[in-house]
Coordinates of C-alpha atoms in Angstrom, one line a residue:
X1 CA 0.2 0.0 -0.1
X2 CA 1.5 3.2 -1.3
X3 CA 1.6 6.6 1.0
X4 CA -0.5 8.0 -2.0
X5 CA -3.1 5.4 -0.9
X6 CA -3.0 6.0 2.4
X7 CA -3.6 9.4 2.0
X8 CA -6.6 9.1 -0.2
X9 CA -8.3 6.6 2.7
X10 CA -7.3 9.4 5.1
X11 CA -8.9 11.8 3.4
X12 CA -12.2 9.9 2.7
X13 CA -12.3 9.0 6.0
X14 CA -11.7 12.7 7.6
X15 CA -14.3 14.4 5.0
X16 CA -16.5 11.7 6.1
X17 CA -15.8 12.5 10.1
X18 CA -16.6 16.3 8.9
X19 CA -20.2 15.0 7.9
X20 CA -20.4 13.1 11.4
X21 CA -19.4 16.2 13.4
X22 CA -22.2 18.6 11.1
X23 CA -24.7 15.8 11.5
X24 CA -24.0 15.4 15.4
X25 CA -24.2 19.4 15.8
X26 CA -26.8 20.2 13.7
X27 CA -25.3 22.7 11.1
X28 CA -27.2 21.7 8.3
X29 CA -30.7 21.7 10.2
X30 CA -30.9 24.0 13.0
X31 CA -30.7 21.8 15.4
X32 CA -28.7 21.0 18.4
X33 CA -26.4 18.3 19.6
X34 CA -28.2 15.4 20.7
X35 CA -31.5 16.2 19.0
X36 CA -33.8 13.9 18.1
X37 CA -32.4 11.9 14.8
X38 CA -35.6 13.0 12.5
X39 CA -33.9 16.2 11.9
X40 CA -30.6 14.8 11.0
X41 CA -32.6 12.1 8.5
X42 CA -34.3 15.1 7.0
X43 CA -30.7 16.5 6.3
X44 CA -29.2 13.5 5.0
X45 CA -32.5 13.0 2.7
X46 CA -31.7 16.3 1.2
X47 CA -28.3 15.7 0.6
X48 CA -29.0 12.6 -1.1
X49 CA -31.7 14.5 -3.2
X50 CA -29.5 17.2 -3.9
X51 CA -26.8 14.4 -5.1
X52 CA -29.1 12.7 -6.9
X53 CA -30.9 15.3 -8.7
X54 CA -28.4 18.2 -9.6
X55 CA -25.0 16.8 -8.9
X56 CA -24.7 13.3 -10.5
X57 CA -26.8 14.0 -13.5
X58 CA -24.7 16.7 -14.4
X59 CA -21.5 14.7 -14.1
X60 CA -23.4 11.9 -16.2
X61 CA -24.3 14.2 -19.0
X62 CA -21.2 15.6 -19.3
X63 CA -19.0 12.1 -19.6
X64 CA -21.4 10.7 -22.0
X65 CA -21.4 14.1 -24.2
X66 CA -17.9 14.5 -24.5
X67 CA -17.1 10.8 -24.4
X68 CA -14.9 9.6 -27.4
X69 CA -16.6 5.9 -28.5
X70 CA -14.4 5.4 -31.5
X71 CA -11.2 5.3 -29.2
X72 CA -12.2 3.2 -26.1
X73 CA -10.4 0.4 -25.2
X74 CA -13.6 -1.7 -26.0
X75 CA -11.8 -5.0 -25.1
X76 CA -10.4 -3.8 -21.8
X77 CA -13.7 -2.1 -21.4
X78 CA -15.7 -5.5 -22.0
X79 CA -13.7 -7.3 -19.5
X80 CA -14.9 -5.3 -16.8
X81 CA -18.3 -4.0 -17.7
X82 CA -19.8 -8.0 -18.6
X83 CA -18.7 -9.5 -15.4
X84 CA -19.7 -6.6 -13.5
X85 CA -23.2 -6.5 -14.9
X86 CA -23.7 -9.9 -14.5
X87 CA -22.5 -10.2 -10.8
X88 CA -25.1 -7.1 -10.3
X89 CA -27.7 -9.0 -11.5
X90 CA -26.6 -12.7 -9.9
X91 CA -26.4 -10.2 -6.3
X92 CA -30.0 -8.8 -7.3
X93 CA -31.7 -12.1 -8.4
X94 CA -29.6 -13.9 -5.0
X95 CA -30.8 -10.9 -2.4
X96 CA -34.4 -10.7 -3.8
X97 CA -35.6 -13.3 -1.4
X98 CA -33.6 -12.4 1.3
X99 CA -34.4 -8.8 1.6
X100 CA -38.2 -9.0 1.4
X101 CA -38.6 -7.8 4.9
X102 CA -37.1 -4.7 4.0
X103 CA -38.9 -3.8 0.4
X104 CA -38.9 -4.1 -2.8
X105 CA -35.9 -1.7 -3.2
X106 CA -34.0 -3.8 -1.3
X107 CA -32.3 -6.4 -3.5
X108 CA -31.1 -3.4 -6.0
X109 CA -29.6 -1.4 -3.0
X110 CA -27.6 -4.4 -1.5
X111 CA -26.5 -5.4 -5.1
X112 CA -25.2 -1.7 -6.0
X113 CA -23.3 -1.5 -2.4
X114 CA -21.5 -5.0 -3.3
X115 CA -20.8 -4.1 -6.4
X116 CA -20.5 -0.1 -7.1
X117 CA -16.9 1.1 -6.1
X118 CA -14.9 4.4 -4.9
X119 CA -13.6 4.3 -8.6
X120 CA -12.7 8.0 -8.6
X121 CA -11.4 9.5 -5.7
X122 CA -9.5 6.1 -4.6
X123 CA -9.3 4.3 -7.5
X124 CA -7.6 7.2 -10.1
X125 CA -5.0 7.4 -7.4
X126 CA -4.6 4.2 -7.0
X127 CA -4.1 3.4 -10.5
X128 CA -1.9 6.3 -10.8
X129 CA 0.3 5.1 -8.1
X130 CA 0.6 0.9 -8.8
X131 CA 0.5 1.4 -12.7
X132 CA 1.6 4.5 -13.9
X133 CA 0.3 6.3 -16.8
X134 CA -0.7 3.6 -18.8
X135 CA -2.9 2.1 -15.8
X136 CA -4.3 5.5 -15.4
X137 CA -5.5 5.8 -18.9
X138 CA -7.0 2.4 -18.8
X139 CA -8.9 3.2 -15.2
X140 CA -10.5 6.3 -16.2
X141 CA -11.5 4.7 -19.6
X142 CA -13.2 1.9 -17.5
X143 CA -14.6 4.9 -15.2
X144 CA -16.0 6.5 -17.8
X145 CA -19.0 4.1 -18.6
X146 CA -18.8 1.7 -15.6
X147 CA -21.2 4.4 -13.4
X148 CA -23.2 4.7 -16.3
X149 CA -23.6 0.9 -17.0
X150 CA -24.3 -0.4 -13.2
X151 CA -26.3 2.6 -11.9
X152 CA -28.7 2.2 -15.1
X153 CA -29.5 -1.6 -15.1
X154 CA -29.5 -0.7 -11.3
X155 CA -32.2 1.7 -11.7
X156 CA -34.1 -1.1 -14.3
X157 CA -34.0 -3.7 -11.8
X158 CA -35.4 -1.7 -9.0
X159 CA -38.2 0.0 -11.2
X160 CA -39.3 -3.4 -12.5
X161 CA -39.0 -4.6 -8.3
X162 CA -41.1 -1.8 -7.4
X163 CA -43.6 -2.2 -10.2
X164 CA -44.4 -5.8 -9.4
X165 CA -45.6 -4.3 -6.2
X166 CA -48.7 -3.9 -7.4
X167 CA -50.0 -7.5 -7.8
X168 CA -53.1 -6.2 -9.5
X169 CA -51.5 -4.9 -12.1
X170 CA -51.7 -6.3 -15.7
X171 CA -47.8 -6.9 -17.5
X172 CA -48.5 -4.0 -19.9
X173 CA -49.3 -1.7 -17.1
X174 CA -46.1 -3.0 -14.9
X175 CA -43.9 -1.9 -18.3
X176 CA -45.3 1.3 -18.8
X177 CA -44.7 2.2 -15.4
X178 CA -41.3 0.9 -15.4
X179 CA -40.4 2.6 -18.7
X180 CA -41.8 5.8 -17.9
X181 CA -40.2 5.6 -14.1
X182 CA -36.9 4.7 -15.9
X183 CA -36.7 7.3 -18.5
X184 CA -37.6 10.4 -16.0
X185 CA -35.1 8.8 -13.7
X186 CA -32.1 11.3 -12.8
X187 CA -29.7 8.5 -13.7
X188 CA -30.6 7.3 -16.9
X189 CA -32.6 10.4 -18.2
X190 CA -29.0 12.4 -18.1
X191 CA -27.2 9.2 -19.3
X192 CA -29.6 9.0 -23.0
X193 CA -29.2 12.7 -23.7
X194 CA -25.7 13.1 -23.0
X195 CA -25.2 10.1 -25.4
X196 CA -27.8 11.9 -28.0
X197 CA -26.2 14.9 -27.7
X198 CA -22.6 13.1 -28.3
X199 CA -24.0 11.6 -31.5
X200 CA -25.4 14.9 -32.7
X201 CA -22.3 16.2 -32.8
X202 CA -23.1 19.3 -30.9
X203 CA -20.4 20.0 -28.5
X204 CA -20.6 21.6 -25.4
X205 CA -20.2 25.3 -25.4
X206 CA -17.1 26.5 -22.9
X207 CA -19.2 27.9 -20.6
X208 CA -21.8 25.0 -20.0
X209 CA -19.0 22.5 -19.7
X210 CA -17.2 24.6 -17.3
X211 CA -20.9 24.7 -15.2
X212 CA -21.2 21.2 -15.6
X213 CA -17.6 20.0 -14.9
X214 CA -18.1 22.3 -11.5
X215 CA -21.2 20.4 -10.7
X216 CA -19.9 17.3 -11.1
X217 CA -17.1 18.2 -9.5
X218 CA -19.4 18.7 -6.3
X219 CA -20.6 15.2 -6.5
X220 CA -17.7 13.3 -4.8
X221 CA -17.0 15.4 -1.6
X222 CA -21.0 15.9 -1.3
X223 CA -21.2 11.7 -1.3
X224 CA -18.4 11.6 1.3
X225 CA -20.0 14.5 3.8
X226 CA -23.4 12.5 3.1
X227 CA -21.9 9.4 4.4
X228 CA -20.8 11.2 7.7
X229 CA -24.4 12.9 8.3
X230 CA -26.4 9.7 8.0
X231 CA -24.0 7.7 10.2
X232 CA -24.9 10.5 12.9
X233 CA -28.3 10.7 11.8
X234 CA -29.0 6.6 11.4
X235 CA -26.0 5.0 13.1
X236 CA -24.8 1.7 12.5
X237 CA -27.1 -0.7 14.9
X238 CA -28.7 -4.1 13.0
X239 CA -26.6 -3.7 10.1
X240 CA -23.9 -5.8 11.1
X241 CA -25.1 -8.8 9.3
X242 CA -25.8 -7.5 5.6
X243 CA -22.4 -5.3 5.7
X244 CA -20.4 -8.7 6.2
X245 CA -22.3 -10.3 3.4
X246 CA -21.4 -7.4 1.1
X247 CA -17.7 -6.9 2.0
X248 CA -17.3 -10.2 1.1
X249 CA -18.9 -9.6 -2.0
X250 CA -17.3 -6.5 -3.1
X251 CA -14.1 -6.9 -1.7
X252 CA -13.2 -10.9 -2.4
X253 CA -16.2 -12.1 -5.1
X254 CA -16.2 -9.7 -7.4
X255 CA -12.5 -9.0 -8.1
X256 CA -12.3 -12.7 -8.5
X257 CA -14.9 -13.0 -11.0
X258 CA -13.3 -10.0 -13.0
X259 CA -9.9 -11.7 -12.5
X260 CA -11.6 -15.3 -14.3
X261 CA -13.2 -13.2 -16.3
X262 CA -10.4 -10.9 -17.7
X263 CA -7.7 -13.1 -17.7
X264 CA -9.2 -16.8 -18.8
X265 CA -11.8 -14.9 -20.8
X266 CA -10.4 -12.2 -22.9
X267 CA -7.0 -12.9 -22.5
X268 CA -5.6 -10.0 -20.9
X269 CA -2.8 -9.8 -18.2
X270 CA 0.2 -7.3 -17.2
X271 CA -1.0 -3.9 -16.4
X272 CA -4.7 -4.2 -18.2
X273 CA -5.4 -7.0 -15.9
X274 CA -3.8 -5.2 -12.9
X275 CA -6.1 -2.3 -13.4
X276 CA -9.5 -3.8 -13.7
X277 CA -9.1 -6.6 -10.8
X278 CA -7.8 -3.8 -8.8
X279 CA -10.9 -1.6 -9.7
X280 CA -13.2 -4.5 -8.9
X281 CA -11.2 -4.8 -5.3
X282 CA -12.0 -1.5 -4.6
X283 CA -13.9 -0.7 -1.5
X284 CA -18.1 0.4 -1.8
X285 CA -18.6 3.6 -3.3
X286 CA -20.7 6.6 -1.8
X287 CA -23.4 6.3 -4.9
X288 CA -24.7 3.2 -3.1
X289 CA -25.7 5.4 -0.5
X290 CA -27.3 7.7 -2.5
X291 CA -29.0 5.1 -4.2
X292 CA -30.0 3.6 -0.8
X293 CA -31.3 7.0 0.0
X294 CA -33.5 7.4 -3.2
X295 CA -35.3 4.6 -2.7
X296 CA -35.2 4.8 1.4
X297 CA -34.1 1.4 2.2
X298 CA -31.4 -0.1 3.5
X299 CA -29.6 3.4 4.5
X300 CA -27.8 2.2 7.6
X301 CA -26.2 -1.4 5.9
X302 CA -25.0 1.0 3.4
X303 CA -23.6 3.6 5.2
X304 CA -21.7 0.9 7.5
X305 CA -20.8 -1.3 4.2
X306 CA -18.8 1.7 3.0
X307 CA -16.9 2.0 6.0
X308 CA -16.1 -1.0 7.0
X309 CA -15.3 -2.2 3.4
X310 CA -13.0 1.3 2.8
X311 CA -11.5 0.3 6.2
X312 CA -10.7 -3.3 5.1
X313 CA -9.4 -2.7 1.6
X314 CA -6.0 -1.8 3.3
X315 CA -5.8 -5.7 3.8
X316 CA -8.0 -6.8 0.8
X317 CA -5.7 -4.9 -1.5
X318 CA -2.7 -6.0 -0.5
X319 CA -4.1 -10.0 -1.0
X320 CA -5.1 -9.1 -4.5
X321 CA -1.7 -7.5 -5.1
X322 CA -0.2 -10.7 -4.0
X323 CA -2.6 -12.4 -6.2
X324 CA -1.8 -10.6 -9.4
X325 CA 2.2 -11.0 -8.8
X326 CA 1.5 -14.7 -9.3
X327 CA 0.5 -13.9 -12.9
X328 CA 2.6 -13.3 -15.8
X329 CA 3.6 -9.7 -16.6

C-alpha cells in the first residue's frame, strides 16, 4: 500500500468525519447536538436528493456528451463491464428473497453496494500509484462507462421490482410504469440525453462545459459528507449481518470474477489485468448510499458497508496485489 493511497484513505475518512460532526452538531438542519434523529435524517435526505437530482446528473451528462466512443479500449472495457453487470444481476436475483422484509427496492440497493466501487476519489490515485500513466489511462476509460452502465441496470431492476409490487397490475401496465419511471429517472435521463448530444456532434459550449464540470466535481465531496451525516442520523445498529455479506461480495467475490473473466475470458495480463482487478477490489462507493437514500431502503447498511469496506481495503488490496503477482506480466 503506497503512501499516496493511504493519504487518500485518510482524506476519505476525514471528510466523512466532518459530515458526522455536522450531523451530530445539527449544523445542516438547525438542530442542536443530541436532538432527535428525525431532523438528522431530513438533512441526510436533502443532501442525497441534491446529489441525485443535480450533481450526479450533471456529471453523467457531461461524461456521455464528451466521451470519444471511437477510441475507447473496448476489449478492456468488455472484460470489466460484462462481469460487473453479470455480478450485479446475480446478486440482485440472490437477494430478492433475502431482503423481502426491507421492501422491494432492497435487493437492488444491496447489489449496488456490493458492486459499485470508489473508482474516482480512491481508484484514480491507486491506478496512478500502482500502474503509472498507462494504468491511469485505462482506469479512467473504464470509469467513464462503469458508473453509467451499473446505475442504469440497477435502475431498471429496482423499477421493475417496484412495479411488481402492484399485484393487480397487468403486464402491460407494469411495463409502462417501469419504462416511464426509468426514462424520467435522474440517472437514466441524463445518460440518454448525453449520448444523444454526443452522437449529434453538437459539442459543449465552454461556458456550459465549465458549469457541468463544477457541478460534477461537487458530487464526490458531497457524497462523502452525506456518509458522515447519515452515520450521525442512523447509527450502525442492526446492520452488521448485511454489512459482512456485502464486504465479502465487494472485496473478494467481485474481483475474483473480474480476474477470471479478464484473464481467461479476454486473455488480458499485465497492466490491463491489474487495473481491472484492483478496480473491482475497491471498497463500496458513496453512490451506493445515494441509491439507498433515493429509495429509502437499507441506508444504515449502505453507510456501514462503505465505512467497513474502506477500512478493510488496506488488507484486501494487499491480498489482491499478491494474487496478481502470480500472473505473468
